[in-house]
mmCIF file of C-alpha atoms in Angstrom:
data_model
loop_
_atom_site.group_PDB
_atom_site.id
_atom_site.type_symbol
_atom_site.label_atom_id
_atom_site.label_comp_id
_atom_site.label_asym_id
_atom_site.label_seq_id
_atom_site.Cartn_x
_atom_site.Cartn_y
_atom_site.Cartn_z
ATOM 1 C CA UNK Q 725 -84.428 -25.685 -14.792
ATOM 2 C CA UNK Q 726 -86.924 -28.289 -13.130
ATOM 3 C CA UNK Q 727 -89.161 -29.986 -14.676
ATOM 4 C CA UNK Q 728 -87.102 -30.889 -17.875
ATOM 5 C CA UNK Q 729 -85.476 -33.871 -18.933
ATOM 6 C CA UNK Q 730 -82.231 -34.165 -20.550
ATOM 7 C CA UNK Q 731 -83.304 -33.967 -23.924
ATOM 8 C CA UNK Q 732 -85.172 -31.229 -23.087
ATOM 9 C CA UNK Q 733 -82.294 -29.538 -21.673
ATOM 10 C CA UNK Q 734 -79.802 -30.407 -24.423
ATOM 11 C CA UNK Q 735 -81.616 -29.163 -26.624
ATOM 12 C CA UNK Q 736 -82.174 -25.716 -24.744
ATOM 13 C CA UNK Q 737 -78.579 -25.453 -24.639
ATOM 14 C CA UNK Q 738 -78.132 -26.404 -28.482
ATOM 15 C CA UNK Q 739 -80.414 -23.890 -29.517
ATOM 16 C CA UNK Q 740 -79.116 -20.676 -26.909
ATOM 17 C CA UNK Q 741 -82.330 -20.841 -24.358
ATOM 18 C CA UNK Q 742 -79.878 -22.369 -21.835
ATOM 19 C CA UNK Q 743 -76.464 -23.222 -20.463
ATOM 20 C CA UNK Q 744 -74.833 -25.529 -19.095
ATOM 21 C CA UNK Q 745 -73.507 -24.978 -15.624
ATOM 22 C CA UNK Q 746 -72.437 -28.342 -14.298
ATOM 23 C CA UNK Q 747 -73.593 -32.146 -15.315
ATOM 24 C CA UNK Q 748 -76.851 -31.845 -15.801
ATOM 25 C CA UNK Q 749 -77.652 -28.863 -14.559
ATOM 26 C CA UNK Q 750 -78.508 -25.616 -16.804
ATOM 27 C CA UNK Q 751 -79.555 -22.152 -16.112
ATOM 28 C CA UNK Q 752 -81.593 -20.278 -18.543
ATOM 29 C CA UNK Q 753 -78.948 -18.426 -20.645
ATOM 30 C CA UNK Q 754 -80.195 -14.834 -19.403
ATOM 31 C CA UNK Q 755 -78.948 -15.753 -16.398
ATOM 32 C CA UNK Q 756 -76.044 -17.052 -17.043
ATOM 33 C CA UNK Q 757 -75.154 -13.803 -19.023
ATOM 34 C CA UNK Q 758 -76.386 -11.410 -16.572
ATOM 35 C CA UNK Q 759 -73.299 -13.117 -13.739
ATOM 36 C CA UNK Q 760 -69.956 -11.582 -13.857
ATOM 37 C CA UNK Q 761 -67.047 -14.406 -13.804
ATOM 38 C CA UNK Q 762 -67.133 -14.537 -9.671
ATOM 39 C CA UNK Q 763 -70.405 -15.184 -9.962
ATOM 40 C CA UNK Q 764 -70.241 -17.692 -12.484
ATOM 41 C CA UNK Q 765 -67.380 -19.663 -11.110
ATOM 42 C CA UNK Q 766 -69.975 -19.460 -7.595
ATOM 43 C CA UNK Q 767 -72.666 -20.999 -9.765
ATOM 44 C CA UNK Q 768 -70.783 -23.650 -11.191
ATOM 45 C CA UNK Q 769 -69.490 -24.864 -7.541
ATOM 46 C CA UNK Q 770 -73.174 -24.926 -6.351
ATOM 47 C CA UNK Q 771 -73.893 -26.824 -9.048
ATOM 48 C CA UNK Q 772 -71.090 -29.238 -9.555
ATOM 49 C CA UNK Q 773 -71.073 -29.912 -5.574
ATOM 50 C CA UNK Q 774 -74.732 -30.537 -5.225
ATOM 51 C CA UNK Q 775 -73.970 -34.017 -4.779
ATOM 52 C CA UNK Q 776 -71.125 -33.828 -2.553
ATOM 53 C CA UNK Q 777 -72.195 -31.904 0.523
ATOM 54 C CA UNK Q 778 -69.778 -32.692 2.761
ATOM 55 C CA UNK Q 779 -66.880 -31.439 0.885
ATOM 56 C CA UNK Q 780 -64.950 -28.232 1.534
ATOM 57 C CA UNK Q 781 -64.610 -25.513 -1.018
ATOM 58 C CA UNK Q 782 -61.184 -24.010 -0.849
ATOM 59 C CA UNK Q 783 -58.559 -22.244 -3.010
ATOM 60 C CA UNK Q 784 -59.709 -20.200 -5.858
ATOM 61 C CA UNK Q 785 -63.222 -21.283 -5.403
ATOM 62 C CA UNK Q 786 -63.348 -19.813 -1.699
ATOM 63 C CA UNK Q 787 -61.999 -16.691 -2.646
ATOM 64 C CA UNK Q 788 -64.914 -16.174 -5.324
ATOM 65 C CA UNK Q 789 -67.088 -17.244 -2.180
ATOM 66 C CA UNK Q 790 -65.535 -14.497 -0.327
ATOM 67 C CA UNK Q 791 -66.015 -12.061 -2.808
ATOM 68 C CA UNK Q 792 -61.781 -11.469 -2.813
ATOM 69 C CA UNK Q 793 -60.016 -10.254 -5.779
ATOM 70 C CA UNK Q 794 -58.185 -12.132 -8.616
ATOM 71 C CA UNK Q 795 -55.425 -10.898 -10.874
ATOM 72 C CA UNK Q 796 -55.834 -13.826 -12.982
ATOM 73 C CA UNK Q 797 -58.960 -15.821 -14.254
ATOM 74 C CA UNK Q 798 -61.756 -17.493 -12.046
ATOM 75 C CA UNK Q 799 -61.183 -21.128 -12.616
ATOM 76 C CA UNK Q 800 -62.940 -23.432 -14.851
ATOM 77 C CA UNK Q 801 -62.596 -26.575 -11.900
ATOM 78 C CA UNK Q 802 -63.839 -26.419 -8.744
ATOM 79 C CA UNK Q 803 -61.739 -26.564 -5.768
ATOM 80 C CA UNK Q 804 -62.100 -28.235 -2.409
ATOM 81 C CA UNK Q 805 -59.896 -29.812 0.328
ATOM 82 C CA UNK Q 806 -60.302 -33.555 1.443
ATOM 83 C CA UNK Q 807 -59.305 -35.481 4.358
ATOM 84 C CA UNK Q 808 -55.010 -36.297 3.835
ATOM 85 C CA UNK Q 809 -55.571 -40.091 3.316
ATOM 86 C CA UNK Q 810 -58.258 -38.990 0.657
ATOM 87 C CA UNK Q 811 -55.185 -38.017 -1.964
ATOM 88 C CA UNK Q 812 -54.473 -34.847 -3.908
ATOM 89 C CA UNK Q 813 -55.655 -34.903 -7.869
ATOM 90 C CA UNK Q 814 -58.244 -33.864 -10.377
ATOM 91 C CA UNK Q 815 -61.235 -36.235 -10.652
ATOM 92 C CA UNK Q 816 -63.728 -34.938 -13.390
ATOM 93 C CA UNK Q 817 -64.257 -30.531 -12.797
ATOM 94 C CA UNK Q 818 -62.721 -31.231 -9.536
ATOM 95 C CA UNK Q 819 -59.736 -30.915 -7.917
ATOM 96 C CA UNK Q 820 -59.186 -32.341 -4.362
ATOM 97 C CA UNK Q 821 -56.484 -30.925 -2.157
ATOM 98 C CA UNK Q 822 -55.426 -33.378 0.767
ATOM 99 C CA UNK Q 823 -54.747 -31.245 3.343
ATOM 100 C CA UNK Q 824 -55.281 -31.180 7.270
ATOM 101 C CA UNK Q 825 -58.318 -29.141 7.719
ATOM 102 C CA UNK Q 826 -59.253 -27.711 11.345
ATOM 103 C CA UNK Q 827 -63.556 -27.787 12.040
ATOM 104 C CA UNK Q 828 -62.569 -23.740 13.105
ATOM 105 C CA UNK Q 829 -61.258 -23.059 9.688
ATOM 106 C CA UNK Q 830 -64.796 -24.206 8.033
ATOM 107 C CA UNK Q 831 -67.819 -21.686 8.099
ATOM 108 C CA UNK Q 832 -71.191 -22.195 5.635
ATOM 109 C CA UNK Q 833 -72.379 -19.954 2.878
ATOM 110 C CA UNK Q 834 -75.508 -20.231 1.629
ATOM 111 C CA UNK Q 835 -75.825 -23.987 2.483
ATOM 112 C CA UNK Q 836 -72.104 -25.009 1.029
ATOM 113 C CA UNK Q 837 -69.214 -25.139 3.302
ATOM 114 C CA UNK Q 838 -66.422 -23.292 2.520
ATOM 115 C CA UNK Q 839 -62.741 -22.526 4.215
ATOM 116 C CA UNK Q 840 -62.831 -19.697 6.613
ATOM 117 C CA UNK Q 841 -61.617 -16.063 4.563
ATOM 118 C CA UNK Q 842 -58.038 -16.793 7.261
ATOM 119 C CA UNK Q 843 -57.880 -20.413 5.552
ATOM 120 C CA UNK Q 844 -58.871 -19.189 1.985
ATOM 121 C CA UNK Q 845 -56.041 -16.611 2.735
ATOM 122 C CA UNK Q 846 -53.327 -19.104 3.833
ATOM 123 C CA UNK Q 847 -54.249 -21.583 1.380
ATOM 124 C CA UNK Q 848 -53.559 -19.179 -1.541
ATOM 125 C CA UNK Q 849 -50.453 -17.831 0.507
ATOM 126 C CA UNK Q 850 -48.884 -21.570 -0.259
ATOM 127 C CA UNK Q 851 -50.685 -22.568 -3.531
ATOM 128 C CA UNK Q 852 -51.315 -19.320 -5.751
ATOM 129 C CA UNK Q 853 -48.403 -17.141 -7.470
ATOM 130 C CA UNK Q 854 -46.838 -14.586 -4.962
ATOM 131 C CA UNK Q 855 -48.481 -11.609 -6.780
ATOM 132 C CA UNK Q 856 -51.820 -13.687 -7.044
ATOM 133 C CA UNK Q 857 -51.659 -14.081 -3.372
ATOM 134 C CA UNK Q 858 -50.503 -10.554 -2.098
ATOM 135 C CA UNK Q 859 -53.527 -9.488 -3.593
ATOM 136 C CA UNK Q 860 -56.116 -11.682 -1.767
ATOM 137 C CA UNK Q 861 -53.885 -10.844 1.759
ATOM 138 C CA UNK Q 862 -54.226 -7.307 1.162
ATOM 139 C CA UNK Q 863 -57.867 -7.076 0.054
ATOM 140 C CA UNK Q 864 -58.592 -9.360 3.460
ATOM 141 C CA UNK Q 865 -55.970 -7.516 6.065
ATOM 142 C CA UNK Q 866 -57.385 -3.692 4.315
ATOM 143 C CA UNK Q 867 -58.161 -1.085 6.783
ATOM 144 C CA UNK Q 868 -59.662 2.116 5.846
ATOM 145 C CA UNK Q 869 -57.894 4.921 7.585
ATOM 146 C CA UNK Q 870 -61.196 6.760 7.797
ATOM 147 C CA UNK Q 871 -62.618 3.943 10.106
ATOM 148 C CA UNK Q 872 -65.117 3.629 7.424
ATOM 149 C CA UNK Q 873 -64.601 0.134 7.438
ATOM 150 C CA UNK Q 874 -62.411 -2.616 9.325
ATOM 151 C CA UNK Q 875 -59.911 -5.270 8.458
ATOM 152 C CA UNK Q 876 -61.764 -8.423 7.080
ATOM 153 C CA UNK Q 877 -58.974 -10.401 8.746
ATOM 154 C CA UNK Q 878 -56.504 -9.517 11.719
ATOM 155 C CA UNK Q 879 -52.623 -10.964 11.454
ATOM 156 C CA UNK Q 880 -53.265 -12.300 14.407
ATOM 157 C CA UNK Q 881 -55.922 -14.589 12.558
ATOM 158 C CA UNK Q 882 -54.078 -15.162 9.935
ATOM 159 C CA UNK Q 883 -51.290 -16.416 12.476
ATOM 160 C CA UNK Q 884 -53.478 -18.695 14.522
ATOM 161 C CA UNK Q 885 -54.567 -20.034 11.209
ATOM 162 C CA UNK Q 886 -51.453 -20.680 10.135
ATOM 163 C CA UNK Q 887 -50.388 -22.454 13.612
ATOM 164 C CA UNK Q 888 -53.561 -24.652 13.365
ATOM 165 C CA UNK Q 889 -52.789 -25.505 9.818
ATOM 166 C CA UNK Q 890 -49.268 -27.001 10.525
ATOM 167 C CA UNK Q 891 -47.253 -29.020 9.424
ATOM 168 C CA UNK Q 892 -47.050 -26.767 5.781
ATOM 169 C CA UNK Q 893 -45.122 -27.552 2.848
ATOM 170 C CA UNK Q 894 -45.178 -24.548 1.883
ATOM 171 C CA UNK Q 895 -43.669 -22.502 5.153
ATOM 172 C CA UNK Q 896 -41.174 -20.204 3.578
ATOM 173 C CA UNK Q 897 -43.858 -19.184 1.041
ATOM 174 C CA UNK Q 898 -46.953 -18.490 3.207
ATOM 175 C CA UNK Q 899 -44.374 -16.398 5.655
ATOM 176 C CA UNK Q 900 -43.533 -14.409 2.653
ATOM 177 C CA UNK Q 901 -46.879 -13.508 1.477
ATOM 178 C CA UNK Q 902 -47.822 -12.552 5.339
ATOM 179 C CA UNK Q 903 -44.956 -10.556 5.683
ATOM 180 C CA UNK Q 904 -44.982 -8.424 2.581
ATOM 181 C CA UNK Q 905 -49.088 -8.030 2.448
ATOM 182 C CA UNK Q 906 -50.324 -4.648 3.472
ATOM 183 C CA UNK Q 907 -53.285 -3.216 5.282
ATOM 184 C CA UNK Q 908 -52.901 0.163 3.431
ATOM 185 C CA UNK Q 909 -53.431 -1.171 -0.246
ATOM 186 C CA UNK Q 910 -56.406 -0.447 -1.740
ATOM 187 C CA UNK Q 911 -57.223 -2.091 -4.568
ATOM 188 C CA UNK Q 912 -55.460 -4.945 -6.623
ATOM 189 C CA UNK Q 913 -53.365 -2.637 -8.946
ATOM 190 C CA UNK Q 914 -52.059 -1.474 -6.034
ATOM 191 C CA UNK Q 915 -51.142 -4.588 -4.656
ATOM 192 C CA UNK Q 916 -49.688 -5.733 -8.049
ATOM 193 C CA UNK Q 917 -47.621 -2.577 -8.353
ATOM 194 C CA UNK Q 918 -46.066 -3.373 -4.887
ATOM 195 C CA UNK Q 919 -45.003 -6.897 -6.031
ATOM 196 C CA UNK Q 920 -43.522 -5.343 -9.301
ATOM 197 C CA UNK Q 921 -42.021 -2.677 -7.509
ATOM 198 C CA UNK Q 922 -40.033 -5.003 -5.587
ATOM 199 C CA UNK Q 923 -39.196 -7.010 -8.651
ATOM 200 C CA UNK Q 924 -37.416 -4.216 -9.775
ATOM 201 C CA UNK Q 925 -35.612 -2.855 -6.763
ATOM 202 C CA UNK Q 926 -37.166 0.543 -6.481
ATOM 203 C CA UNK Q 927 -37.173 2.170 -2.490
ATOM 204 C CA UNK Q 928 -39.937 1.260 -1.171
ATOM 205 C CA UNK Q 929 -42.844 3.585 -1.069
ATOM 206 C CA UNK Q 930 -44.930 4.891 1.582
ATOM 207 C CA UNK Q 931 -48.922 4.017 1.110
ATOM 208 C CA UNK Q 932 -51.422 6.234 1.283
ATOM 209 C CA UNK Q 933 -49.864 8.978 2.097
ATOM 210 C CA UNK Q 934 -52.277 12.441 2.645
ATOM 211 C CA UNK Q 935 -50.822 15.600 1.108
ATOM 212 C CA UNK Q 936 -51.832 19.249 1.814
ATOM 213 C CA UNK Q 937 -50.972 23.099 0.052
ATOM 214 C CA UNK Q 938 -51.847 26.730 1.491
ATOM 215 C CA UNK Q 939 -55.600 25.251 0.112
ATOM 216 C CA UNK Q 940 -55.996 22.337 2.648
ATOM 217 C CA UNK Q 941 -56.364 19.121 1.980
ATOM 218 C CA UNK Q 942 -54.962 17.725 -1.418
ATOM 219 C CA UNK Q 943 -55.612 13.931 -0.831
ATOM 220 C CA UNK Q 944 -53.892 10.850 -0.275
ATOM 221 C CA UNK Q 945 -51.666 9.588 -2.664
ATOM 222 C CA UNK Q 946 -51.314 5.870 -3.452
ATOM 223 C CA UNK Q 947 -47.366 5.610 -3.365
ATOM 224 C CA UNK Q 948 -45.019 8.212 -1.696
ATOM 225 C CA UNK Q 949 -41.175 8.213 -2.116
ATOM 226 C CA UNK Q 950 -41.014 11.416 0.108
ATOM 227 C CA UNK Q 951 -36.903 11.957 0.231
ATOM 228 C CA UNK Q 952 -37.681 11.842 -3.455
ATOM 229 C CA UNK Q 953 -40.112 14.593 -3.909
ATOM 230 C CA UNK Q 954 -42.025 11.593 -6.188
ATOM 231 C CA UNK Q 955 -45.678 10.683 -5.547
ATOM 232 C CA UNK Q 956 -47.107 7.590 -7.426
ATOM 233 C CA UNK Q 957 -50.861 6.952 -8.744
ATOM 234 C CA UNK Q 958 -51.755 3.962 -9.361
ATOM 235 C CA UNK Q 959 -54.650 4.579 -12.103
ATOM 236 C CA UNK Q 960 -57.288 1.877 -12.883
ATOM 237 C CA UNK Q 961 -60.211 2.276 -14.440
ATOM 238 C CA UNK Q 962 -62.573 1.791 -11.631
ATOM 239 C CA UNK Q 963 -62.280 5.514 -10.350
ATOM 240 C CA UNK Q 964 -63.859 6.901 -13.977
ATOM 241 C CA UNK Q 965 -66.531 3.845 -14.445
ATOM 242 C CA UNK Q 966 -67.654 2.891 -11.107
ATOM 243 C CA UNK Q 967 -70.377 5.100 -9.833
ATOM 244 C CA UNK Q 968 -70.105 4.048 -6.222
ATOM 245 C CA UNK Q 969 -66.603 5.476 -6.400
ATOM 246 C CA UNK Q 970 -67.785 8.294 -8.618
ATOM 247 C CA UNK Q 971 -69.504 9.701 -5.311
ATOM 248 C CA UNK Q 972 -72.523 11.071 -7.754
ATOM 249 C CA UNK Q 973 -69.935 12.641 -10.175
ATOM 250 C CA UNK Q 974 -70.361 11.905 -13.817
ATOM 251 C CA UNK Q 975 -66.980 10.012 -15.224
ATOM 252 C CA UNK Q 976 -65.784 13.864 -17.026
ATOM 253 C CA UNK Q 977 -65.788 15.382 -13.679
ATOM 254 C CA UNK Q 978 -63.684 13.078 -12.111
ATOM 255 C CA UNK Q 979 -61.361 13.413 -14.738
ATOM 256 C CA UNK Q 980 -61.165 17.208 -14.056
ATOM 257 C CA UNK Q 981 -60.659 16.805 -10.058
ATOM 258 C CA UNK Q 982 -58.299 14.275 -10.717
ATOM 259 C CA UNK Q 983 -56.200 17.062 -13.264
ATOM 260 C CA UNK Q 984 -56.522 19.565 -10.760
ATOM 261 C CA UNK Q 985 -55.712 17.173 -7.522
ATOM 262 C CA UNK Q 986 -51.953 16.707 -10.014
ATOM 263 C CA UNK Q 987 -51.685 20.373 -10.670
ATOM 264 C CA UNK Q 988 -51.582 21.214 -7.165
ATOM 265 C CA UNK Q 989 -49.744 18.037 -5.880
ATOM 266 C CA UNK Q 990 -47.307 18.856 -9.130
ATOM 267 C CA UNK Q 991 -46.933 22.712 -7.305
ATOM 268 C CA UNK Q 992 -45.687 21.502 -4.076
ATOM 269 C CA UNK Q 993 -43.650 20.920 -5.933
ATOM 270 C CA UNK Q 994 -43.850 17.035 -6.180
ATOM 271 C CA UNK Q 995 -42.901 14.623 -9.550
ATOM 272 C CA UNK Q 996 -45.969 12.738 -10.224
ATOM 273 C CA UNK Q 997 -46.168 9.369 -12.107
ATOM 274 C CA UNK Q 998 -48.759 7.297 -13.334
ATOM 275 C CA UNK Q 999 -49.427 3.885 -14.336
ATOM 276 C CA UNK Q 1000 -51.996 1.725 -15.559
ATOM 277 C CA UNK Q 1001 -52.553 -2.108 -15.271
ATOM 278 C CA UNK Q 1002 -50.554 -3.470 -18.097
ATOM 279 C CA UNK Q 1003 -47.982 -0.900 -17.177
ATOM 280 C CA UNK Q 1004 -48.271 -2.299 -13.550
ATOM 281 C CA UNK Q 1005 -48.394 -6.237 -14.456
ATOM 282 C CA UNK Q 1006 -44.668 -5.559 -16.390
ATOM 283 C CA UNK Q 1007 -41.550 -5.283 -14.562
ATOM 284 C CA UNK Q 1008 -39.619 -3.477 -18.201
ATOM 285 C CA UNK Q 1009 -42.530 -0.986 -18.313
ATOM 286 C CA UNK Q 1010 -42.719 -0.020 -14.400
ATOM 287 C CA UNK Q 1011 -38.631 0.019 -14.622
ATOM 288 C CA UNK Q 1012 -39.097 2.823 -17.065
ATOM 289 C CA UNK Q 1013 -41.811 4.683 -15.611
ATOM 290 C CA UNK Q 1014 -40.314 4.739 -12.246
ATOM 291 C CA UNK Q 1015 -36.648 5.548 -13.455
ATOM 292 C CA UNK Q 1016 -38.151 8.462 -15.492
ATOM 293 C CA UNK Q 1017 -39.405 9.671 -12.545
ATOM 294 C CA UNK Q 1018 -35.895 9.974 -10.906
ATOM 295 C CA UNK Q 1019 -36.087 7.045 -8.425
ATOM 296 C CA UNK Q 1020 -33.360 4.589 -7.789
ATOM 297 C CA UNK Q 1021 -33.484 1.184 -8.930
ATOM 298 C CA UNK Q 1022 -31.913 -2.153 -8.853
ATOM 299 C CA UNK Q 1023 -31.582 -2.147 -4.977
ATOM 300 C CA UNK Q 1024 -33.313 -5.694 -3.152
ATOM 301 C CA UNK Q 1025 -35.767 -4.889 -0.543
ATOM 302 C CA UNK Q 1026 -35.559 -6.299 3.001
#
């Protein structure tokens, strides 16, 4: 809000015209409202790094540039990586990382540099939780079997990333995230039901499996235990509310397909379970679900 001086801007804040973004910068609170929390958290980096334009948003704040998913919230600090002798630590809404940082692994968005989506990726691989993590590899490595759209990242990136980045403290960890993240998961409750499936011991499911009757095509299913006869739908919300899933359907209709896409994948015959987010985010509640459903548990993955 140019043009205003501090006072004037407190008191826009005090009274509800504006708020505060970063120190001493506002956005009128319309704005500010109108953002979702990616968006936010992107507003309060510009703002907060205006100042500092030579440092390198990473972490959490590079995923919200890169428009990846979070399981948990976007964070109220911003996060960046500094040169190794700079040291790690929180000074004021930031938090420096002191890491080794490669010139290839740095790319610019909209004026602010930020770690390369491979970086972003890797750094999250050794700092985030392993479910928090799985989720950004998979949203990055997705490919659409369709062809209707390509992998954001290759594994080969990710590897040559990884290579550039060494020596990493946390080795073991990153390797695990690589090797368990999936190109076929498509969305984050997917993702998240993989980690908890594997929390639990369940066999491990086939992805996106496509399923047919005497009709033609059924569709593809999110989870597939086929020496089972169980099929797995992961069921978030997005499906009913989004309209550019919808597809031009209102939110009843897809509720119908959906009932008769079970009916006939229930006549095949096939045992079908569903699950929601909390449902997915809850090793007890997925344990019963799946066991319900006659699958195995308790048996470690490899």
């Amino acid at each position: 809000m140019p043009g205003q001086d501090r006072r004037q801007l407190a008191r826009a804040a005090a009274s509800g015209q504006s708020q505060r973004v970063a120190r001493g910068v506002y956005l009128p609170t319309h704005v500010w409202t109108a953002l979702d929390a990616r968006h936010r958290h992107i507003a309060t980096v510009a703002a907060t790094l205006a100042p500092r334009a030579s440092a390198v948003v990473s972490h959490w704040s590079a995923a919200a540039f890169h428009d990846l998913p979070s399981v948990d919230p976007w964070p109220g600090e911003v996060h960046v990586i500094v040169e190794p002798k700079s040291g790690s630590g929180r000074r004021g809404p930031v938090v420096r990382h002191a890491l080794p940082l490669d010139a290839a692994d740095v790319i610019e968005i909209g004026g602010i540099l930020v770690t390369s989506l491979a970086r972003t990726v890797l750094d999250l691989a050794c700092a985030a939780s392993f479910m928090a993590a799985v989720v950004v590899a998979d949203a990055a490595l997705h490919v659409d079997r369709f062809g209707r759209s390509a992998a954001r990242v290759t594994r080969l990136e990710l590897e040559q990333t990884w290579e550039r980045a060494r020596p990493l403290k946390a080795h073991s960890r990153s390797r695990a995230v690589f090797a368990f993240a999936e190109t076929r998961s498509e969305s984050p409750l997917e993702s998240v039901s993989r980690v908890t499936m594997r929390a639990i011991g369940c066999p491990q499911p086939a992805l996106q499996v496509p399923h047919y009757d005497a009709a033609g095509f059924i569709g593809d299913v999110d989870f597939a235990w086929r020496e089972h006869g169980v099929v797995g739908e992961a069921d978030g919300d997005s499906k009913y509310l989004d309209p550019r899933l919808r597809a031009g359907r209102s939110a009843d209709d897809v509720v119908i397909a959906e009932k008769e896409r079970e009916n006939r994948l229930r006549a095949l015959p096939r045992t079908v379970v569903r699950w929601r987010w909390h449902e997915a985010m809850s090793p007890p509640l997925m344990r019963r679900k799946l066991a319900a459903a006659g699958l195995p548990l308790g048996k470690p993955w490899s």
